[in-house]
Amino acid sequence: MHIQLNGEAYALSDTLSVAGLLEHLQLAGRRVAVELNFEIVPRSLYESTTLKEGDAVEIVHAIGGG
């Protein structure tokens, strides 16, 4: 399956949920925001939101500072 990840073509060997993608990218448990096809995905829906061929995914890392 092929998706767009942060504007770049990205191939996945299997269908994943948003949570599965974050785990695959070693981002599980980190403070990130996920946009799927120009809509923010609430954290509560990461497990139940399945990626499809051609989806556009943007992942933004939260960076703390002071």
C-alpha positions as protocol buffer text, in pm:
chain_id: "A"
residue {
  index: 1
  type: MET
  ca { x: 0 y: 0 z: 0 }
}
residue {
  index: 2
  type: HIS
  ca { x: 123 y: 350 z: -80 }
}
residue {
  index: 3
  type: ILE
  ca { x: 47 y: 667 z: 113 }
}
residue {
  index: 4
  type: GLN
  ca { x: 184 y: 1019 z: 127 }
}
residue {
  index: 5
  type: LEU
  ca { x: 362 y: 1075 z: 459 }
}
residue {
  index: 6
  type: ASN
  ca { x: 456 y: 1436 z: 532 }
}
residue {
  index: 7
  type: GLY
  ca { x: 450 y: 1510 z: 161 }
}
residue {
  index: 8
  type: GLU
  ca { x: 666 y: 1214 z: 56 }
}
residue {
  index: 9
  type: ALA
  ca { x: 566 y: 884 z: -104 }
}
residue {
  index: 10
  type: TYR
  ca { x: 576 y: 606 z: 155 }
}
residue {
  index: 11
  type: ALA
  ca { x: 517 y: 234 z: 103 }
}
residue {
  index: 12
  type: LEU
  ca { x: 362 y: 11 z: 368 }
}
residue {
  index: 13
  type: SER
  ca { x: 371 y: -366 z: 349 }
}
residue {
  index: 14
  type: ASP
  ca { x: 35 y: -401 z: 523 }
}
residue {
  index: 15
  type: THR
  ca { x: -282 y: -208 z: 599 }
}
residue {
  index: 16
  type: LEU
  ca { x: -237 y: -19 z: 926 }
}
residue {
  index: 17
  type: SER
  ca { x: -439 y: 199 z: 1157 }
}
residue {
  index: 18
  type: VAL
  ca { x: -308 y: 541 z: 1251 }
}
residue {
  index: 19
  type: ALA
  ca { x: -191 y: 384 z: 1579 }
}
residue {
  index: 20
  type: GLY
  ca { x: -17 y: 108 z: 1384 }
}
residue {
  index: 21
  type: LEU
  ca { x: 158 y: 362 z: 1163 }
}
residue {
  index: 22
  type: LEU
  ca { x: 282 y: 554 z: 1468 }
}
residue {
  index: 23
  type: GLU
  ca { x: 412 y: 229 z: 1616 }
}
residue {
  index: 24
  type: HIS
  ca { x: 576 y: 139 z: 1283 }
}
residue {
  index: 25
  type: LEU
  ca { x: 747 y: 480 z: 1280 }
}
residue {
  index: 26
  type: GLN
  ca { x: 849 y: 439 z: 1647 }
}
residue {
  index: 27
  type: LEU
  ca { x: 635 y: 737 z: 1746 }
}
residue {
  index: 28
  type: ALA
  ca { x: 387 y: 551 z: 1968 }
}
residue {
  index: 29
  type: GLY
  ca { x: 345 y: 724 z: 2302 }
}
residue {
  index: 30
  type: ARG
  ca { x: 502 y: 1049 z: 2182 }
}
residue {
  index: 31
  type: ARG
  ca { x: 320 y: 1379 z: 2164 }
}
residue {
  index: 32
  type: VAL
  ca { x: 219 y: 1406 z: 1801 }
}
residue {
  index: 33
  type: ALA
  ca { x: -71 y: 1541 z: 1601 }
}
residue {
  index: 34
  type: VAL
  ca { x: -194 y: 1343 z: 1302 }
}
residue {
  index: 35
  type: GLU
  ca { x: -376 y: 1483 z: 1002 }
}
residue {
  index: 36
  type: LEU
  ca { x: -537 y: 1241 z: 758 }
}
residue {
  index: 37
  type: ASN
  ca { x: -651 y: 1382 z: 424 }
}
residue {
  index: 38
  type: PHE
  ca { x: -651 y: 1738 z: 563 }
}
residue {
  index: 39
  type: GLU
  ca { x: -849 y: 1651 z: 878 }
}
residue {
  index: 40
  type: ILE
  ca { x: -708 y: 1617 z: 1230 }
}
residue {
  index: 41
  type: VAL
  ca { x: -752 y: 1268 z: 1373 }
}
residue {
  index: 42
  type: PRO
  ca { x: -844 y: 1275 z: 1743 }
}
residue {
  index: 43
  type: ARG
  ca { x: -612 y: 1060 z: 1954 }
}
residue {
  index: 44
  type: SER
  ca { x: -917 y: 859 z: 2066 }
}
residue {
  index: 45
  type: LEU
  ca { x: -966 y: 743 z: 1704 }
}
residue {
  index: 46
  type: TYR
  ca { x: -606 y: 639 z: 1625 }
}
residue {
  index: 47
  type: GLU
  ca { x: -682 y: 266 z: 1677 }
}
residue {
  index: 48
  type: SER
  ca { x: -1003 y: 264 z: 1474 }
}
residue {
  index: 49
  type: THR
  ca { x: -887 y: 484 z: 1184 }
}
residue {
  index: 50
  type: THR
  ca { x: -754 y: 260 z: 907 }
}
residue {
  index: 51
  type: LEU
  ca { x: -528 y: 396 z: 636 }
}
residue {
  index: 52
  type: LYS
  ca { x: -622 y: 341 z: 273 }
}
residue {
  index: 53
  type: GLU
  ca { x: -429 y: 345 z: -54 }
}
residue {
  index: 54
  type: GLY
  ca { x: -336 y: 700 z: -151 }
}
residue {
  index: 55
  type: ASP
  ca { x: -414 y: 860 z: 187 }
}
residue {
  index: 56
  type: ALA
  ca { x: -223 y: 1176 z: 276 }
}
residue {
  index: 57
  type: VAL
  ca { x: -88 y: 1166 z: 632 }
}
residue {
  index: 58
  type: GLU
  ca { x: 87 y: 1451 z: 809 }
}
residue {
  index: 59
  type: ILE
  ca { x: 248 y: 1388 z: 1148 }
}
residue {
  index: 60
  type: VAL
  ca { x: 364 y: 1681 z: 1356 }
}
residue {
  index: 61
  type: HIS
  ca { x: 583 y: 1636 z: 1665 }
}
residue {
  index: 62
  type: ALA
  ca { x: 517 y: 1854 z: 1967 }
}
residue {
  index: 63
  type: ILE
  ca { x: 836 y: 2021 z: 2085 }
}
residue {
  index: 64
  type: GLY
  ca { x: 851 y: 2164 z: 2434 }
}
residue {
  index: 65
  type: GLY
  ca { x: 1049 y: 2469 z: 2522 }
}
residue {
  index: 66
  type: GLY
  ca { x: 1062 y: 2756 z: 2750 }
}
